[in-house]
XYZ file of C-alpha atoms in Angstrom:
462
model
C -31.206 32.053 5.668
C -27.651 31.003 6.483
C -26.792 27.827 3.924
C -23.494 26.043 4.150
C -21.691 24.236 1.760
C -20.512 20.821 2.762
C -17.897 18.561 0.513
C -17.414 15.140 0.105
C -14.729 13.349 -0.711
C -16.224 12.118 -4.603
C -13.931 13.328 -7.434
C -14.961 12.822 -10.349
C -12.756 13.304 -13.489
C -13.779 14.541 -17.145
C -13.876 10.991 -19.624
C -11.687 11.448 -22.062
C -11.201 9.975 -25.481
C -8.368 7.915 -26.387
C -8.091 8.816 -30.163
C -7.333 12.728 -28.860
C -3.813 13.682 -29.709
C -3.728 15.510 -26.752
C -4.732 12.401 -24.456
C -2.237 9.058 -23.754
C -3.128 5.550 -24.205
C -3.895 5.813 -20.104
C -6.422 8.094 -20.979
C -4.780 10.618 -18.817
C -5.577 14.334 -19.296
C -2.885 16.031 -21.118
C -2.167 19.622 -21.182
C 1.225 19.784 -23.935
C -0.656 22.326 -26.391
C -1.600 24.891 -23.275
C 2.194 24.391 -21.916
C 3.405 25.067 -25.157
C 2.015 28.412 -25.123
C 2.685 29.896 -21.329
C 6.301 29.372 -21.519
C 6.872 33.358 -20.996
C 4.141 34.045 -19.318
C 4.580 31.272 -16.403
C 7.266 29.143 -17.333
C 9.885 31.273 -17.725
C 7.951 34.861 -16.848
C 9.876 36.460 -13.441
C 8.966 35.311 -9.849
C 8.296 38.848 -8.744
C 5.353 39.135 -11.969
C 4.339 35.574 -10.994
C 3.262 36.735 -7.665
C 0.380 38.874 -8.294
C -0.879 37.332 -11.192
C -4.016 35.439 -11.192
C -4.827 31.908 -12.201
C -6.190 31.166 -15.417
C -8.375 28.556 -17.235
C -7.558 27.339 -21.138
C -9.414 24.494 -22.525
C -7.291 21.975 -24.952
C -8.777 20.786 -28.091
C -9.788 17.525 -26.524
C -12.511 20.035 -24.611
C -10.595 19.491 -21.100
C -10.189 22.663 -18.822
C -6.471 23.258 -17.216
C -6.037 26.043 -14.614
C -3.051 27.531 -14.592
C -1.819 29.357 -11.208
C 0.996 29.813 -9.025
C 1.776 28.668 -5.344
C 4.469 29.655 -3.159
C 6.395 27.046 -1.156
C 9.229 27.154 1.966
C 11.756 27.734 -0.746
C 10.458 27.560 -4.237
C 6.956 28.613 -6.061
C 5.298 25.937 -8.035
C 3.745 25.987 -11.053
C 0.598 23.930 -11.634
C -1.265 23.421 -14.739
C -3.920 21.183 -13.241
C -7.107 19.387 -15.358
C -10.510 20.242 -14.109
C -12.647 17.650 -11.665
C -15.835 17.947 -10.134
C -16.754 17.334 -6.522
C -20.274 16.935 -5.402
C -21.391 19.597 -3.336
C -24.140 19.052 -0.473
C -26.560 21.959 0.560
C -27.057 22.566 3.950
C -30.470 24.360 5.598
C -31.512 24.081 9.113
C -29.110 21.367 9.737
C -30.308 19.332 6.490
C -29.635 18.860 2.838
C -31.715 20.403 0.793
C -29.579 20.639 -2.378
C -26.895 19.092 -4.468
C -24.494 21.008 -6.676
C -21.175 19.851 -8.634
C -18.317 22.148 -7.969
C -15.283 22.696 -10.296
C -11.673 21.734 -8.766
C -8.265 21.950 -9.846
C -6.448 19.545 -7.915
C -2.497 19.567 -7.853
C -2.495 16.040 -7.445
C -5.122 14.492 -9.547
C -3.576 12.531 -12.760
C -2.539 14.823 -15.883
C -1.308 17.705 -13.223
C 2.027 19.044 -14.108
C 4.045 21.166 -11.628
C 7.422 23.073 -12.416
C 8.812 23.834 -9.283
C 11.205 26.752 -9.410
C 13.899 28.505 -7.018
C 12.010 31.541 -5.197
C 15.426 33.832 -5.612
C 16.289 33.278 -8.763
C 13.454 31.861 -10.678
C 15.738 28.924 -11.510
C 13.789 25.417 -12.573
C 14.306 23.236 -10.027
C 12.107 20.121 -11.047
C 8.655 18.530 -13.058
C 6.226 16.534 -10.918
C 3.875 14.613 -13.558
C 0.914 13.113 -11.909
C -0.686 10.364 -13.827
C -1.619 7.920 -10.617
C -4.864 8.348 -8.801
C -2.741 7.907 -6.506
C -1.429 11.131 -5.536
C 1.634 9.460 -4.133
C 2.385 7.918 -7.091
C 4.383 10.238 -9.846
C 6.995 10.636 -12.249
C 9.507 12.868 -11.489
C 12.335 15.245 -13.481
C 15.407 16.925 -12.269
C 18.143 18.722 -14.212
C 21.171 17.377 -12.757
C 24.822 18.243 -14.298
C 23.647 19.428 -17.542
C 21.622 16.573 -17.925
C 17.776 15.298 -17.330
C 17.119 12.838 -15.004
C 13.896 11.029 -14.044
C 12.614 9.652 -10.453
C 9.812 7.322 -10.536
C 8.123 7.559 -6.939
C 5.977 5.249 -5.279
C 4.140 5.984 -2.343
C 7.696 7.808 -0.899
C 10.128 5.363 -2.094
C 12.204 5.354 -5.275
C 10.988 2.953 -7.611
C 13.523 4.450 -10.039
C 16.265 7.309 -9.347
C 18.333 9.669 -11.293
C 17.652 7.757 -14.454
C 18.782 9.424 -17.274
C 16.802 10.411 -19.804
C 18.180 12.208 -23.581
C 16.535 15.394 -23.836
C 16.544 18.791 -22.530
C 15.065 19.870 -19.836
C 13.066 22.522 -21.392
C 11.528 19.716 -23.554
C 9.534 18.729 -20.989
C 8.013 22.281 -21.099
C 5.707 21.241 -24.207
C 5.881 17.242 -23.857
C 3.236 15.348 -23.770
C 3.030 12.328 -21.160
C 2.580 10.451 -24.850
C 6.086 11.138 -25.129
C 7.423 10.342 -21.270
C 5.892 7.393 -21.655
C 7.619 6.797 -25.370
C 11.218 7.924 -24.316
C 11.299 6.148 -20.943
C 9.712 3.000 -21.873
C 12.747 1.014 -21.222
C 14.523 3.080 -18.740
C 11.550 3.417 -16.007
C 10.189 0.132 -14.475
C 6.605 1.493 -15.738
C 5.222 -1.918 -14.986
C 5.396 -1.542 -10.890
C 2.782 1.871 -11.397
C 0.630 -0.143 -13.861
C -2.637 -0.652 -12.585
C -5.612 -2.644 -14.212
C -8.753 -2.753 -12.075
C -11.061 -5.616 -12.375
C -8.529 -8.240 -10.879
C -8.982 -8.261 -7.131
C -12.499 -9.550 -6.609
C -10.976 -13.070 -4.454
C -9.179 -10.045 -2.193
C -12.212 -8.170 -1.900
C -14.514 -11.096 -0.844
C -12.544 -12.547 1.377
C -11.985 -9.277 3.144
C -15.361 -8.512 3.503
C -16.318 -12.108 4.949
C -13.915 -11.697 7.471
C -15.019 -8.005 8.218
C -18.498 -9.602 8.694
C -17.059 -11.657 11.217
C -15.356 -9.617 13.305
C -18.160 -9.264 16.023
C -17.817 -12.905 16.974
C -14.270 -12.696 18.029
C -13.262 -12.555 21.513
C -9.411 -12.156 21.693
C -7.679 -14.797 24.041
C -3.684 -15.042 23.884
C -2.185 -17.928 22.830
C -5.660 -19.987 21.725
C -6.546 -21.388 18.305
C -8.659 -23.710 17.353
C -7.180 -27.620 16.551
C -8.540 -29.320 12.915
C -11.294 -31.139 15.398
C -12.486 -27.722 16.453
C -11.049 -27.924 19.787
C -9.675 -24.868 21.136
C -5.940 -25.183 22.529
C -3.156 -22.922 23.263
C -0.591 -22.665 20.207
C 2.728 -22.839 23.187
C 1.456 -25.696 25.107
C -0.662 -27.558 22.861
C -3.303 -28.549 25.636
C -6.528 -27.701 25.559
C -8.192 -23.809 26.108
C -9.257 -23.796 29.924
C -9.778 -21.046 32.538
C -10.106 -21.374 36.173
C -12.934 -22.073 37.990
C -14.423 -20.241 41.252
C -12.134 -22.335 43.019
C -8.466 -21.903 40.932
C -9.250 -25.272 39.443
C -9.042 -25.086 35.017
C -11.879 -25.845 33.171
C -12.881 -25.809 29.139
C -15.438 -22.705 28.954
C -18.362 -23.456 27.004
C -18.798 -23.235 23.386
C -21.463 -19.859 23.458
C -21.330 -19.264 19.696
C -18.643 -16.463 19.740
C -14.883 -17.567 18.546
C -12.249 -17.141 20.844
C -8.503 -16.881 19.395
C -5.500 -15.261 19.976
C -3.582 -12.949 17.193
C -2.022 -16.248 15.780
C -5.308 -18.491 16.328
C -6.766 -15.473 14.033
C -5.174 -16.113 11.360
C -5.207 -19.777 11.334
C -8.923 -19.276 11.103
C -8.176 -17.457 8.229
C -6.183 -20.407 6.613
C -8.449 -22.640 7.789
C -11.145 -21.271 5.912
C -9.440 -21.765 2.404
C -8.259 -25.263 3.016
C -11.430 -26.930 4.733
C -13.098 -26.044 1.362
C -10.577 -28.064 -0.580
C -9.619 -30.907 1.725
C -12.668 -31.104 4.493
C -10.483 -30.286 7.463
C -8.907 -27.705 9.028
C -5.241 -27.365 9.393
C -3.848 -29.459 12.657
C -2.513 -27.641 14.919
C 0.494 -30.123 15.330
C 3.512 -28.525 13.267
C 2.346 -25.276 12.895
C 4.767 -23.597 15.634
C 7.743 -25.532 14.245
C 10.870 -23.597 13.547
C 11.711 -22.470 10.259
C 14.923 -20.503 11.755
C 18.379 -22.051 13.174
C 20.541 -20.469 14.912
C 24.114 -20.987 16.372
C 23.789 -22.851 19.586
C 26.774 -20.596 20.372
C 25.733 -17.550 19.501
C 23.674 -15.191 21.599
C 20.210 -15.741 19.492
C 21.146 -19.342 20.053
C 21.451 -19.441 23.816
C 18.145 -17.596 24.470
C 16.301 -19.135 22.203
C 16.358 -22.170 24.749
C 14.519 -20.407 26.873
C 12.878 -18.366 25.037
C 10.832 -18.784 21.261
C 12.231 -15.437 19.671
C 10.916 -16.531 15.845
C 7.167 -18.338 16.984
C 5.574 -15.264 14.491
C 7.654 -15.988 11.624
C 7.527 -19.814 11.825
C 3.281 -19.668 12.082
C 2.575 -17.329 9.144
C 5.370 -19.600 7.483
C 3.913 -23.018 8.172
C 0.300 -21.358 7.564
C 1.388 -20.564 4.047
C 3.077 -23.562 2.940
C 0.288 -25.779 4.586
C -2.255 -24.020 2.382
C 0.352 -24.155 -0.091
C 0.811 -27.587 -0.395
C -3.201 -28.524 0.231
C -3.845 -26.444 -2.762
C -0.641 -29.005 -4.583
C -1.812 -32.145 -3.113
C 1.338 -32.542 -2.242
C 3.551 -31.223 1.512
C 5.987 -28.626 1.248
C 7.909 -26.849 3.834
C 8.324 -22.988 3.450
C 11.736 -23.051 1.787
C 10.043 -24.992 -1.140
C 6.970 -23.049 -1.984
C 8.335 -19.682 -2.355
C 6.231 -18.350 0.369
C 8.539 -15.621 1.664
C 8.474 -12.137 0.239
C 12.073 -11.295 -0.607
C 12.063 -8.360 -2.967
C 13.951 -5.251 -3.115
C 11.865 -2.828 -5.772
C 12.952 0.583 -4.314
C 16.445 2.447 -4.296
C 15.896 4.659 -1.373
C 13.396 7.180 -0.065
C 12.229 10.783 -1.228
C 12.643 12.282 2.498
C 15.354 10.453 3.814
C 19.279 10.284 2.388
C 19.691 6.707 4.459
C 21.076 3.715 2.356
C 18.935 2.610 0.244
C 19.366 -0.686 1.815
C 17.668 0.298 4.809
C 14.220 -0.193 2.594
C 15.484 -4.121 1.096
C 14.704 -7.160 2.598
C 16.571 -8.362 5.864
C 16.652 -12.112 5.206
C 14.255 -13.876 8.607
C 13.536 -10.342 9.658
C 11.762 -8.855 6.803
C 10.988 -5.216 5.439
C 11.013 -1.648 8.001
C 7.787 -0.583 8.025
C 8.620 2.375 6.023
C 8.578 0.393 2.667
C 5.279 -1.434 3.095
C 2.851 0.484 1.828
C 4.923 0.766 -1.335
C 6.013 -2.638 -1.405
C 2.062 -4.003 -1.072
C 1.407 -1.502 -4.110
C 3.894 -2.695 -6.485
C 3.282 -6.229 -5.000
C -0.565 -6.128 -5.676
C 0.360 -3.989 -9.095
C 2.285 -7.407 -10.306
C 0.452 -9.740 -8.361
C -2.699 -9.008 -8.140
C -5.077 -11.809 -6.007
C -2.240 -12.054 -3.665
C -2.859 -11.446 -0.026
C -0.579 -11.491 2.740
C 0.465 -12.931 5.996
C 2.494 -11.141 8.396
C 5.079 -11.800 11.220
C 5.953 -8.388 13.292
C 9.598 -8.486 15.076
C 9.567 -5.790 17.380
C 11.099 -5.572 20.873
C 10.640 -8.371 23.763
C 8.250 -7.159 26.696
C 9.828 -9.704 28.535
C 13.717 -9.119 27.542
C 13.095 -5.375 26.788
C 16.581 -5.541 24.763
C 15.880 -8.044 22.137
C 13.641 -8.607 19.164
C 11.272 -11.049 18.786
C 8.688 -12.272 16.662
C 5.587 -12.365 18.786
C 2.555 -10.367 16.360
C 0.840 -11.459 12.905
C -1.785 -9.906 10.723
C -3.038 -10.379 7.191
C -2.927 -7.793 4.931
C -5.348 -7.757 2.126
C -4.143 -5.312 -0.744
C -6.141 -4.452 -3.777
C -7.048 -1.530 -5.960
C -10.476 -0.387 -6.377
C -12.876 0.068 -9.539
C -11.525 3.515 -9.792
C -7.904 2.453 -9.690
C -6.692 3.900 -5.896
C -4.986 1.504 -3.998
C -6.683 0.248 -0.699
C -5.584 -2.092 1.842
C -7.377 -4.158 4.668
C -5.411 -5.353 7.627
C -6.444 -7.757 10.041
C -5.084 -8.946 13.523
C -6.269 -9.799 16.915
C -9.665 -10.833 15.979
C -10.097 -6.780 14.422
C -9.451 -4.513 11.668
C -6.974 -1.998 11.453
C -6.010 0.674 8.904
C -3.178 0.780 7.111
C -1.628 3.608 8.305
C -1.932 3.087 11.683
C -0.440 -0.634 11.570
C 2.707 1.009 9.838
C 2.770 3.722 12.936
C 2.439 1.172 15.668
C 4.950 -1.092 14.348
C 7.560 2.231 13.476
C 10.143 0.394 14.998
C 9.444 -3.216 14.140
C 10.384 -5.194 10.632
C 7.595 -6.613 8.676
C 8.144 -10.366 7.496
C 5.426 -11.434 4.438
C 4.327 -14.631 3.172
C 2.797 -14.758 -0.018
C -0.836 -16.667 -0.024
C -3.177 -16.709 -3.197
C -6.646 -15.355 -2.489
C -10.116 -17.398 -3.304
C -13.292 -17.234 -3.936
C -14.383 -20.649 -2.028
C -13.305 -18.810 1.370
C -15.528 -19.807 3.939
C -14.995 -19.467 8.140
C -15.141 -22.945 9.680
C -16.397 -21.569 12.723
């Protein structure tokens, strides 16, 4: 009878026990005592032996399993020394599972891997990749560079640290333990972006989940949002939400239970439903359009800009954030008094691309490229954890097809999960969108983030 094995995706990695001398205060798999003995035969051995020789397994004395093997890149081989996991396994007869069976892995990627990566000529070390994220895209890094060892800390593609140097010998690293990275680069490697402590995101993960539930009752209209008396208006006119009739003439639709709101009207219901808690209304809609950029009545941005609202985007999320801002204070602040806007520059370039590394820092009232923001919401929820965010997209003008304008928001809701992986819910236009693909539709936009604290008491007002 024909049985198939199907896999899915839950890894599960040994415990381990902190007191092991073999084990980090992360509790991070550590594999120094089996390095420290397969420096000729894998380290150092010949690429030509390395290429028929099979993996192997050796167990440390903390009782974890490493496999050692070799894999052959474009123009290098790597050497891995990965810890054991185990991935459930589902049985599969007749089209159903019968069965359940945990299979041993060896992932590159999963934390306490180690890879030298060598030249494929010459044999020549090229660099160390230390995982110790569950985030695979998360990693220490070490070159040899002018007779001298440097470390990369990456983050999620972007340099968190580069070329920092570090006093040892390359070979060191051969028999290290991460005990000791950690030790010798404490002060030298912002370790504090990459150090995650679960438990702290619970106001993230509720509100995200409320508004997930909600979802169904949206119907997107552009340019509508409800007023603080529940009325529904457009944001550009101010004037209440009408259609035409049978006979061209505008009428208010009736109320039928769903919510209808445009991309900014989303996320006012979003603000609206932390502040009603606190102060029994929702925010007016009076204000909430009002610039928070100036420009040169002489210069180009300046002359279109009378015709034209280039910065409406920016100025919402803005005013959203310091009106919940200052509800939370009792007191009113404008944007440039609360600290709202994200403005920080944590990375010094990117691992695939030799631009300036200013092309991944803030742009002062445009924001951050795309690029960066899946790195810059880690380290962000990393050091601020309970934060969530509102965005303000500048991309190009479908009506002037030359300029940029501010004319899409979302909120991003970033958080890591009991397990420590980082996760991140996005919300615009009355939906839910992943991550990934909000950074590929907006490729050639800039991403502009205010800064709102997350709550518990979050509750629609619709």
């Amino acid at each position: 009878m024909l049985k198939k094995l199907v896999a899915y995706a839950f890894i599960s990695v040994f415990a381990v026990l902190p007191f092991f001398a073999e084990y980090n205060r992360a509790g991070i798999p550590d594999s120094a005592e089996i390095r420290s003995g397969i420096t000729d035969a894998w380290l150092e051995a010949p690429v030509s032996s390395l290429k028929s020789k099979p993996s192997e397994l050796k167990e440390n004395s903390a009782g974890t399993v490493f496999q050692i093997r070799m894999e052959e890149r474009m123009d290098s081989i790597a050497v891995i020394v990965a810890p054991r996991s185990f991935i459930d396994v589902d049985i599969v007869e007749d089209g159903k599972v019968s069965d359940s069976v945990r299979a041993a892995v060896y992932p590159e990627c999963s934390p306490g891997s180690w890879v030298l990566y060598r030249n494929k000529k010459n044999g020549e070390p090229q660099k160390i990749r230390w995982y110790f994220n569950t985030d695979s895209d998360v990693y220490v890094q070490f070159e040899e560079s002018q007779n001298r060892t440097v470390a990369q800390l990456v983050v999620c593609g972007l340099y968190a640290a580069h070329s920092v140097p570090v006093g040892i010998a390359f070979t060191r690293l051969y028999s290290a333990s991460f005990a000791d990275v950690l030790r010798w680069t404490k002060t030298s490697l912002p370790w504090e972006k990459v150090s995650v402590l679960t438990g702290q995101y619970h106001e993230i993960i509720q509100m995200a989940q409320v508004i997930r539930e909600n979802i169904p009752l949206f119907d997107y209209t552009e340019d509508v949002c409800y007023d603080s008396d529940g009325t529904r208006k457009f944001i550009t006119t101010g004037k209440k939400y009408t259609v035409p009739d049978k006979d061209g003439n505008p009428v208010e639709p009736p109320e039928n239970g769903r919510i209808t709101v445009g991309g900014a009207g989303f996320l006012k219901w979003i603000a609206d439903g932390i502040v009603k808690p606190l102060s029994g209304s929702a925010l007016k809609l009076e204000g909430l359009a009002a610039p928070t950029v100036l420009f040169s009545e002489l210069g180009k941005n300046g002359v279109i800009s009378q015709e034209w609202n280039l910065t409406l985007a920016l100025d919402w999320t803005r005013n959203l954030a310091s009106q919940i801002y200052s509800v939370r204070a009792g007191k009113d602040y404008v944007f440039s008094e609360c600290g709202v806007d994200v403005e920080e520059n944590f990375f010094s370039g990117a691992v695939d691309d030799s631009a300036s590394a200013k092309r991944y820092h803030y742009v002062p009232d445009s924001g951050y490229p795309p690029q960066s923001l899946k790195a810059l919401l880690y380290v962000l929820s990393v050091r601020d954890p309970g934060w969530f965010y509102l965005a303000a997209i500048r991309q190009q003008s479908s009506i002037k097809p030359d300029e940029l304008v501010f004319n899409g928001c979302a909120a991003l809701f970033p958080y890591f999960d009991d397990a420590g992986k980082f996760k991140c819910a996005v919300f615009m236009n009355g939906g839910e969108v992943p991550l990934e693909k909000f950074i590929s539709d907006n490729s050639s936009s800039f991403i502009h983030l205010e800064r709102v604290r997350a709550t518990d008491y979050f509750f629609p007002v619709n």
